[in-house]
Amino acid sequence: MNQKLGRASIRPEEAVYILNSASIVGTKEGEGPLGLLFDKVGADDLFGCKSWEEAESTLQKEAVGMALEKAEVEPEEVTFVIAGDLLGQSMATSFGLSSYQIPLFGVYGACSTCGESLTVGVMSIAGGFAEKIVCVTSSHFASAEKEFRFPLEYGNQRPLSASWTVTGSGAFVLGGAVEKGRKARGRITGMTVGKIVDYGLKDSMNMGACMAPAAASTLEQHFIDFSGQPEDYDKIITGDLGKVGQRVLIDLLREKGYDISEQHMDCGLEIFDGESQDTHAGGSGCGCSAVTLSAYILKQLEERNWKKVLFMPTGALLSKTSFNEGMSVPGIAHAVVIESP
Amino acid sequence: MNQKLGRASIRPEEAVYILNSASIVGTKEGEGPLGLLFDKVGADDLFGCKSWEEAESTLQKEAVGMALEKAEVEPEEVTFVIAGDLLGQSMATSFGLSSYQIPLFGVYGACSTCGESLTVGVMSIAGGFAEKIVCVTSSHFASAEKEFRFPLEYGNQRPLSASWTVTGSGAFVLGGAVEKGRKARGRITGMTVGKIVDYGLKDSMNMGACMAPAAASTLEQHFIDFSGQPEDYDKIITGDLGKVGQRVLIDLLREKGYDISEQHMDCGLEIFDGESQDTHAGGSGCGCSAVTLSAYILKQLEERNWKKVLFMPTGALLSKTSFNEGMSVPGIAHAVVIESP
């Protein structure tokens, strides 16, 4: 069985289905343009917990619970859960998912993690290693500010290139086939795995520019591996490049001979109204692409407003320590082809 | 193709080979009982770098470089690298591997990461998604102390139950078949994926006890899924349970009806001489199991002193933040069956 395509891509012999999915977000996301589409909006951003980290764990737990319920799948039927977040040592996953008792693959790709988890999930099913898979990722504005930047109490000023970490978690139940009488939300038919791309940028308040070269690299490789063109997709959707990163990405790809200005969409630009919500460059975080995929993108595919999209979450590979030691902020992006069910 | 076995296990239809591997360690590991077996021992633990984190990145870079050279494989031939470490946001991987330009899956399972990376690697190859894979993990005593406990300058006292994080990195080149005239170092024929197990222990200075219940859980599931017994293996090898964890594991499994006291071996107990090297409970860290596998375990399998082992790295899922917030230390363990080539 050869399911490898070109240098860095995978084309499963049989499509893998997103059987169902769920999203939970914080108050600010609930007030944004996609607010009415999320399955659950928290009354406050602590979600009944004592710390921001516990709150983020609760997000993952609730997202997985809702996704399983919507898919009518019991935790015992899930072969593996593939999960990650932005906290050091993936704490939201470790404390959010233990009660389900599902064998776990922890993954880390910064804000690209949703794409990575879907890719490992599709490999697990298309390779015959698993029957059903849950993929989940999360981020939380307050735990991320604390983890990467400053304590909230410090009230640091945010430049216009900064993004706003989304408080939210999206979970996806994958399966190899759709049982009779059930509907799926989407069909995954290909993936391109990204590599680390480092242009030497060091500004953690401009992550869009740091990640755009990685997005361009993965996208170019995707078009090469699939012998494809931007026109193959109704939308080419990045995770959280924001305003600045979007411009850089479109410019970089134009230099490589691809014009994606018609198709490009960015989850970070969809989830907030930058003007009225004061989120500057846009939304970001592992949760940003995940909740937008669940609430908005899959809905468009279900309703056949779009037939085929390329979903490509983008990650900035920095830590508090690497930033403080003066290191650059490399990027990575993983692309997933999702079609109408 | 059904390569799933039981609740949580995988049995690839065709074995995946460890074509070659490499290990690099720090000075203390070089002075230990396995010292002469490692491919490279650093002259000092900064490895020519300015920070401990950069040093750990260098470990991953060198381990991968040596493993590729020994396997006579070019980076362009490697479909994916599957990598992780203990630092927040997997920084050793992000800064160590970018120069190879190989598509990356970042994984996190604390000190179980070596087992997780091998499992994802085997799935990639056995599922037909990849031709050659590199798996690499690392840890560094000084970066880990800083990340999880206290600054070295503080000189905190270590209780006898504490382990000593290994400075080292092990890299493995996997392939689906061995080319004519070449030798492989081992054959991977099965895996059991662990789940998060939380007994509520909170002592980050006794990680052996925190991880032992996870090791017992994965091992019991392994015996159930493979209809197996401890006698099936020449050795059952945990990653870094150390003295305390070893006793807990053997006791827990006895309660479940399995006696592994004859077969059990722990990488953390092999790598240091606890008496003369003052390492207390034993070695630990992502690097501990990885370098012991490369330098010692695979050598025994090559020389057919052992025919079949169960290699099961164990991870403690804590972070500085989770510890400071009073959370418990859950564990996870992933088991990999490795046979003589």
CSV table of N, CA, C and O in Angstrom, one decimal, chain A residues 30-85:
chain,number,residue,atom,x,y,z
A,30,GLY,N,-17.2,34.4,21.7
A,30,GLY,CA,-18.6,34.3,21.6
A,30,GLY,C,-19.2,35.6,21.1
A,30,GLY,O,-20.3,35.6,20.5
A,31,GLU,N,-18.6,36.7,21.4
A,31,GLU,CA,-19.1,38.0,20.9
A,31,GLU,C,-18.6,38.4,19.5
A,31,GLU,O,-19.0,39.4,18.9
A,32,GLY,N,-17.7,37.5,18.9
A,32,GLY,CA,-17.2,37.8,17.6
A,32,GLY,C,-18.1,37.4,16.5
A,32,GLY,O,-19.2,36.9,16.7
A,33,PRO,N,-17.7,37.6,15.2
A,33,PRO,CA,-18.5,37.3,14.1
A,33,PRO,C,-19.0,35.9,14.0
A,33,PRO,O,-20.0,35.6,13.4
A,34,LEU,N,-18.2,34.9,14.6
A,34,LEU,CA,-18.7,33.5,14.5
A,34,LEU,C,-19.4,33.0,15.7
A,34,LEU,O,-19.7,31.9,15.9
A,35,GLY,N,-19.7,34.0,16.6
A,35,GLY,CA,-20.2,33.7,17.9
A,35,GLY,C,-21.3,32.7,18.0
A,35,GLY,O,-21.4,31.8,18.8
A,36,LEU,N,-22.3,32.9,17.1
A,36,LEU,CA,-23.5,32.0,17.2
A,36,LEU,C,-23.2,30.6,16.7
A,36,LEU,O,-24.1,29.7,16.9
A,37,LEU,N,-22.1,30.4,16.0
A,37,LEU,CA,-21.8,29.0,15.4
A,37,LEU,C,-21.2,28.0,16.4
A,37,LEU,O,-21.2,26.8,16.2
A,38,PHE,N,-20.6,28.5,17.5
A,38,PHE,CA,-19.9,27.6,18.4
A,38,PHE,C,-20.9,26.8,19.2
A,38,PHE,O,-22.0,27.3,19.5
A,39,ASP,N,-20.5,25.6,19.6
A,39,ASP,CA,-21.4,24.7,20.3
A,39,ASP,C,-21.6,25.2,21.7
A,39,ASP,O,-22.7,25.1,22.3
A,40,LYS,N,-20.6,25.8,22.3
A,40,LYS,CA,-20.7,26.3,23.7
A,40,LYS,C,-19.9,27.6,23.9
A,40,LYS,O,-18.7,27.6,23.4
A,41,VAL,N,-20.4,28.5,24.6
A,41,VAL,CA,-19.7,29.8,24.9
A,41,VAL,C,-19.7,29.9,26.4
A,41,VAL,O,-20.7,29.8,27.0
A,42,GLY,N,-18.5,30.0,27.0
A,42,GLY,CA,-18.4,30.1,28.5
A,42,GLY,C,-19.0,31.4,29.0
A,42,GLY,O,-18.9,32.4,28.3
A,43,ALA,N,-19.5,31.3,30.2
A,43,ALA,CA,-20.1,32.5,30.9
A,43,ALA,C,-19.0,33.4,31.3
A,43,ALA,O,-19.1,34.6,31.3
A,44,ASP,N,-17.9,32.8,31.8
A,44,ASP,CA,-16.7,33.6,32.0
A,44,ASP,C,-15.5,32.7,31.6
A,44,ASP,O,-15.6,31.5,31.5
A,45,ASP,N,-14.3,33.3,31.5
A,45,ASP,CA,-13.2,32.6,30.9
A,45,ASP,C,-12.4,31.6,31.9
A,45,ASP,O,-11.5,31.0,31.5
A,46,LEU,N,-12.9,31.5,33.1
A,46,LEU,CA,-12.3,30.5,34.0
A,46,LEU,C,-13.1,29.2,34.0
A,46,LEU,O,-12.6,28.2,34.5
A,47,PHE,N,-14.2,29.2,33.3
A,47,PHE,CA,-15.0,28.0,33.1
A,47,PHE,C,-15.2,27.2,34.4
A,47,PHE,O,-15.0,26.0,34.5
A,48,GLY,N,-15.4,27.9,35.5
A,48,GLY,CA,-15.6,27.3,36.8
A,48,GLY,C,-14.4,26.8,37.5
A,48,GLY,O,-14.5,26.0,38.5
A,49,CYS,N,-13.2,27.1,37.0
A,49,CYS,CA,-12.0,26.6,37.6
A,49,CYS,C,-11.2,27.7,38.4
A,49,CYS,O,-11.6,28.8,38.4
A,50,LYS,N,-10.1,27.2,39.0
A,50,LYS,CA,-9.4,28.1,39.9
A,50,LYS,C,-8.2,28.8,39.1
A,50,LYS,O,-7.6,29.8,39.6
A,51,SER,N,-7.7,28.2,38.1
A,51,SER,CA,-6.6,28.8,37.4
A,51,SER,C,-6.9,28.7,35.9
A,51,SER,O,-7.7,28.0,35.4
A,52,TRP,N,-6.1,29.6,35.1
A,52,TRP,CA,-6.3,29.6,33.7
A,52,TRP,C,-5.9,28.2,33.0
A,52,TRP,O,-6.5,27.8,32.1
A,53,GLU,N,-4.9,27.6,33.6
A,53,GLU,CA,-4.5,26.3,33.1
A,53,GLU,C,-5.6,25.2,33.3
A,53,GLU,O,-5.8,24.5,32.4
A,54,GLU,N,-6.2,25.2,34.5
A,54,GLU,CA,-7.3,24.3,34.7
A,54,GLU,C,-8.4,24.6,33.8
A,54,GLU,O,-9.1,23.7,33.2
A,55,ALA,N,-8.6,25.9,33.5
A,55,ALA,CA,-9.7,26.3,32.6
A,55,ALA,C,-9.5,25.7,31.2
A,55,ALA,O,-10.4,25.2,30.6
A,56,GLU,N,-8.2,25.8,30.8
A,56,GLU,CA,-7.9,25.3,29.5
A,56,GLU,C,-8.0,23.8,29.4
A,56,GLU,O,-8.5,23.2,28.4
A,57,SER,N,-7.7,23.1,30.5
A,57,SER,CA,-7.9,21.6,30.6
A,57,SER,C,-9.4,21.3,30.4
A,57,SER,O,-9.8,20.4,29.7
A,58,THR,N,-10.2,22.1,31.1
A,58,THR,CA,-11.7,21.9,31.0
A,58,THR,C,-12.2,22.1,29.6
A,58,THR,O,-13.1,21.4,29.1
A,59,LEU,N,-11.6,23.1,28.9
A,59,LEU,CA,-12.0,23.3,27.5
A,59,LEU,C,-11.8,22.0,26.7
A,59,LEU,O,-12.7,21.6,25.9
A,60,GLN,N,-10.6,21.4,26.8
A,60,GLN,CA,-10.3,20.1,26.1
A,60,GLN,C,-11.3,19.0,26.5
A,60,GLN,O,-11.9,18.3,25.6
A,61,LYS,N,-11.5,18.9,27.8
A,61,LYS,CA,-12.4,17.9,28.3
A,61,LYS,C,-13.8,18.1,27.7
A,61,LYS,O,-14.5,17.1,27.2
A,62,GLU,N,-14.3,19.3,27.7
A,62,GLU,CA,-15.7,19.6,27.3
A,62,GLU,C,-15.8,19.4,25.7
A,62,GLU,O,-16.8,18.9,25.2
A,63,ALA,N,-14.8,19.8,25.0
A,63,ALA,CA,-14.8,19.7,23.6
A,63,ALA,C,-14.9,18.3,23.2
A,63,ALA,O,-15.7,17.9,22.3
A,64,VAL,N,-14.0,17.4,23.8
A,64,VAL,CA,-14.0,16.0,23.5
A,64,VAL,C,-15.4,15.4,23.9
A,64,VAL,O,-16.0,14.6,23.1
A,65,GLY,N,-15.9,15.7,25.0
A,65,GLY,CA,-17.2,15.2,25.5
A,65,GLY,C,-18.3,15.5,24.5
A,65,GLY,O,-19.0,14.6,24.1
A,66,MET,N,-18.3,16.8,24.1
A,66,MET,CA,-19.4,17.1,23.1
A,66,MET,C,-19.2,16.5,21.8
A,66,MET,O,-20.2,16.0,21.2
A,67,ALA,N,-18.0,16.4,21.3
A,67,ALA,CA,-17.7,15.8,20.0
A,67,ALA,C,-18.1,14.3,20.0
A,67,ALA,O,-18.8,13.8,19.0
A,68,LEU,N,-17.8,13.6,21.1
A,68,LEU,CA,-18.2,12.2,21.2
A,68,LEU,C,-19.7,12.0,21.2
A,68,LEU,O,-20.3,11.2,20.6
A,69,GLU,N,-20.3,12.9,22.0
A,69,GLU,CA,-21.8,12.9,22.1
A,69,GLU,C,-22.5,13.1,20.7
A,69,GLU,O,-23.3,12.4,20.3
A,70,LYS,N,-22.0,14.1,20.1
A,70,LYS,CA,-22.6,14.4,18.8
A,70,LYS,C,-22.3,13.3,17.8
A,70,LYS,O,-23.2,13.1,16.9
A,71,ALA,N,-21.2,12.6,17.9
A,71,ALA,CA,-20.8,11.5,17.0
A,71,ALA,C,-21.5,10.2,17.4
A,71,ALA,O,-21.4,9.2,16.7
A,72,GLU,N,-22.1,10.2,18.6
A,72,GLU,CA,-22.6,9.0,19.2
A,72,GLU,C,-21.6,7.9,19.3
A,72,GLU,O,-21.8,6.8,18.9
A,73,VAL,N,-20.5,8.3,19.8
A,73,VAL,CA,-19.3,7.4,20.0
A,73,VAL,C,-18.9,7.4,21.5
A,73,VAL,O,-18.9,8.4,22.1
A,74,GLU,N,-18.7,6.2,22.0
A,74,GLU,CA,-18.3,6.1,23.4
A,74,GLU,C,-16.7,6.2,23.5
A,74,GLU,O,-16.1,5.8,22.5
A,75,PRO,N,-16.2,6.7,24.6
A,75,PRO,CA,-14.7,6.7,24.7
A,75,PRO,C,-14.1,5.4,24.5
A,75,PRO,O,-13.0,5.3,23.9
A,76,GLU,N,-14.7,4.3,24.9
A,76,GLU,CA,-14.1,3.0,24.7
A,76,GLU,C,-14.0,2.6,23.2
A,76,GLU,O,-13.2,1.7,22.9
A,77,GLU,N,-14.8,3.2,22.4
A,77,GLU,CA,-14.7,2.9,20.9
A,77,GLU,C,-13.5,3.7,20.2
A,77,GLU,O,-13.3,3.5,19.1
A,78,VAL,N,-12.9,4.6,21.0
A,78,VAL,CA,-11.9,5.5,20.4
A,78,VAL,C,-10.5,4.8,20.6
A,78,VAL,O,-10.1,4.5,21.7
A,79,THR,N,-9.9,4.5,19.5
A,79,THR,CA,-8.6,3.8,19.6
A,79,THR,C,-7.5,4.7,20.2
A,79,THR,O,-6.9,4.3,21.2
A,80,PHE,N,-7.4,5.9,19.7
A,80,PHE,CA,-6.4,6.8,20.2
A,80,PHE,C,-7.0,8.2,20.2
A,80,PHE,O,-7.8,8.6,19.4
A,81,VAL,N,-6.5,9.0,21.2
A,81,VAL,CA,-6.8,10.5,21.1
A,81,VAL,C,-5.4,11.1,20.8
A,81,VAL,O,-4.4,10.7,21.4
A,82,ILE,N,-5.5,12.1,19.9
A,82,ILE,CA,-4.2,12.8,19.5
A,82,ILE,C,-4.4,14.2,19.9
A,82,ILE,O,-5.3,14.9,19.3
A,83,ALA,N,-3.6,14.7,20.8
A,83,ALA,CA,-4.0,16.0,21.4
A,83,ALA,C,-2.7,16.8,21.7
A,83,ALA,O,-1.6,16.3,21.9
A,84,GLY,N,-3.0,18.1,21.8
A,84,GLY,CA,-1.9,19.0,22.2
A,84,GLY,C,-2.4,20.4,22.5
A,84,GLY,O,-3.6,20.7,22.2
A,85,ASP,N,-1.5,21.3,23.0
A,85,ASP,CA,-1.9,22.6,23.3
A,85,ASP,C,-0.6,23.5,23.3
A,85,ASP,O,0.4,23.0,22.9
